[in-house]
XYZ file of C-alpha atoms in Angstrom:
152
model
C -1.627 6.410 15.930
C 0.287 8.618 13.523
C -0.692 8.680 9.880
C 1.651 9.350 7.007
C 1.285 12.926 5.759
C -1.319 12.982 3.002
C -3.174 9.856 4.221
C -6.382 11.746 4.994
C -6.288 13.548 1.636
C -5.697 10.258 -0.188
C -8.608 8.450 1.447
C -10.955 11.445 1.346
C -10.311 12.019 -2.364
C -10.679 8.355 -3.301
C -13.949 8.103 -1.364
C -15.334 11.254 -2.984
C -14.433 9.872 -6.425
C -16.307 6.622 -5.723
C -13.444 4.287 -4.849
C -13.866 1.495 -2.308
C -11.111 1.597 0.312
C -9.663 -1.168 2.457
C -6.912 -1.651 4.985
C -5.348 -5.086 5.271
C -3.050 -5.356 8.261
C -1.157 -7.947 10.247
C -1.934 -5.742 13.261
C -4.977 -5.918 15.488
C -8.551 -4.831 14.767
C -8.902 -3.435 18.276
C -6.019 -1.030 17.629
C -7.020 0.266 14.194
C -10.844 0.151 14.105
C -11.439 3.649 15.482
C -8.901 5.214 13.149
C -10.289 3.350 10.130
C -13.814 4.496 11.005
C -12.548 8.080 11.373
C -11.000 7.885 7.894
C -14.105 6.284 6.386
C -12.335 3.109 5.274
C -14.880 0.671 3.814
C -13.211 -2.605 4.813
C -10.676 -3.641 7.423
C -8.990 -7.032 7.559
C -6.755 -7.491 10.594
C -6.143 -9.917 13.404
C -8.764 -10.046 16.150
C -7.578 -10.429 19.728
C -9.666 -12.792 21.837
C -11.350 -11.048 24.760
C -13.011 -13.001 27.590
C -14.660 -11.444 30.609
C -13.337 -8.065 29.476
C -9.710 -9.210 29.350
C -7.417 -9.931 26.427
C -6.396 -13.588 26.558
C -3.330 -13.310 24.330
C -4.942 -15.574 21.716
C -6.426 -14.673 18.366
C -10.104 -15.013 17.537
C -10.545 -16.036 13.902
C -8.044 -16.577 11.127
C -4.563 -15.085 11.276
C -4.042 -12.221 8.838
C -0.552 -13.214 7.755
C 1.364 -12.678 4.511
C -0.588 -15.365 2.636
C -3.990 -14.103 3.804
C -3.030 -10.512 3.022
C -2.178 -11.662 -0.488
C -5.688 -13.062 -0.904
C -7.584 -10.013 0.377
C -7.623 -7.673 -2.637
C -9.127 -10.240 -5.087
C -11.977 -11.007 -2.683
C -12.818 -7.301 -2.427
C -12.631 -7.006 -6.213
C -15.309 -9.681 -6.650
C -17.730 -8.245 -4.108
C -17.434 -4.492 -4.546
C -18.129 -1.990 -7.282
C -14.706 -0.501 -7.715
C -13.128 2.145 -9.881
C -12.093 1.296 -13.465
C -8.816 -0.273 -12.320
C -10.122 -2.166 -9.307
C -7.061 -3.008 -7.271
C -4.404 -0.568 -6.263
C -2.199 -1.464 -3.394
C 0.306 0.724 -1.580
C 2.600 -1.261 0.697
C 6.017 -1.016 2.314
C 7.090 -4.197 4.175
C 8.381 -7.617 3.092
C 5.219 -9.422 4.271
C 3.246 -7.211 1.847
C 4.849 -8.688 -1.276
C 2.049 -11.235 -1.884
C -0.548 -8.454 -1.757
C 1.463 -6.337 -4.203
C 1.553 -9.301 -6.606
C -2.249 -9.695 -6.626
C -3.044 -6.002 -6.989
C -3.701 -4.502 -10.397
C -1.202 -1.770 -9.493
C 1.198 -2.480 -6.636
C 2.789 0.655 -5.197
C 5.745 0.444 -2.816
C 5.504 3.498 -0.556
C 8.772 4.412 1.197
C 9.533 0.712 1.090
C 12.572 -1.458 1.536
C 14.441 -2.464 -1.648
C 12.988 -6.003 -1.724
C 9.449 -4.576 -1.681
C 10.255 -1.917 -4.293
C 11.590 -4.668 -6.567
C 8.319 -6.636 -6.217
C 6.051 -3.639 -6.877
C 4.850 -2.236 -10.184
C 6.053 1.210 -9.125
C 7.505 2.910 -6.071
C 7.145 6.242 -4.305
C 9.878 7.532 -2.031
C 8.285 10.773 -0.910
C 6.870 11.855 2.452
C 3.306 12.413 1.215
C 0.968 9.443 0.770
C -1.460 11.454 -1.362
C 1.144 11.410 -4.161
C -0.433 8.024 -4.968
C -3.385 9.965 -6.417
C -1.195 11.158 -9.276
C -0.015 7.588 -9.998
C -3.688 6.690 -10.345
C -4.072 9.408 -12.955
C -6.086 11.725 -10.705
C -5.199 15.332 -11.460
C -4.879 18.233 -9.027
C -8.027 19.681 -10.623
C -9.977 16.485 -9.874
C -8.752 16.511 -6.271
C -9.808 20.140 -5.829
C -13.158 19.505 -7.564
C -13.837 16.537 -5.249
C -13.016 18.756 -2.261
C -15.313 21.543 -3.425
C -18.156 19.203 -4.426
C -18.046 17.305 -1.133
C -16.660 19.660 1.534
C -15.763 18.217 4.912
């Protein structure tokens, strides 16, 4: 799975600064779990494929993570986690992400379609995902200090 350039820096910096991270996806847990663990993501909400006798049945196990459910995920995390001063930031790019952008404290459309950009609080049209750090008010000095304080 390819990550957007800057994704590792974004997550690593947020984690080192005490943020709680989450991925909410209409994709499948079985596809993204290893990558999310590698990145150190705290929470993952995605569809779970049903597996019986070691084979995928083609059905889902558990609730469907659709547009409506995605829109409900950030507030639940906000109630249960100690988050940074502005608890919900959301960077999204597709039409089915609009509900989630609406519930986030700061909805960021990242390289998104026009309809998503219009629904977001702000938009980034750059190749590097870690540019979101600057929208959050995190300076280059803070990023470098987090890297030096907590080296990989």
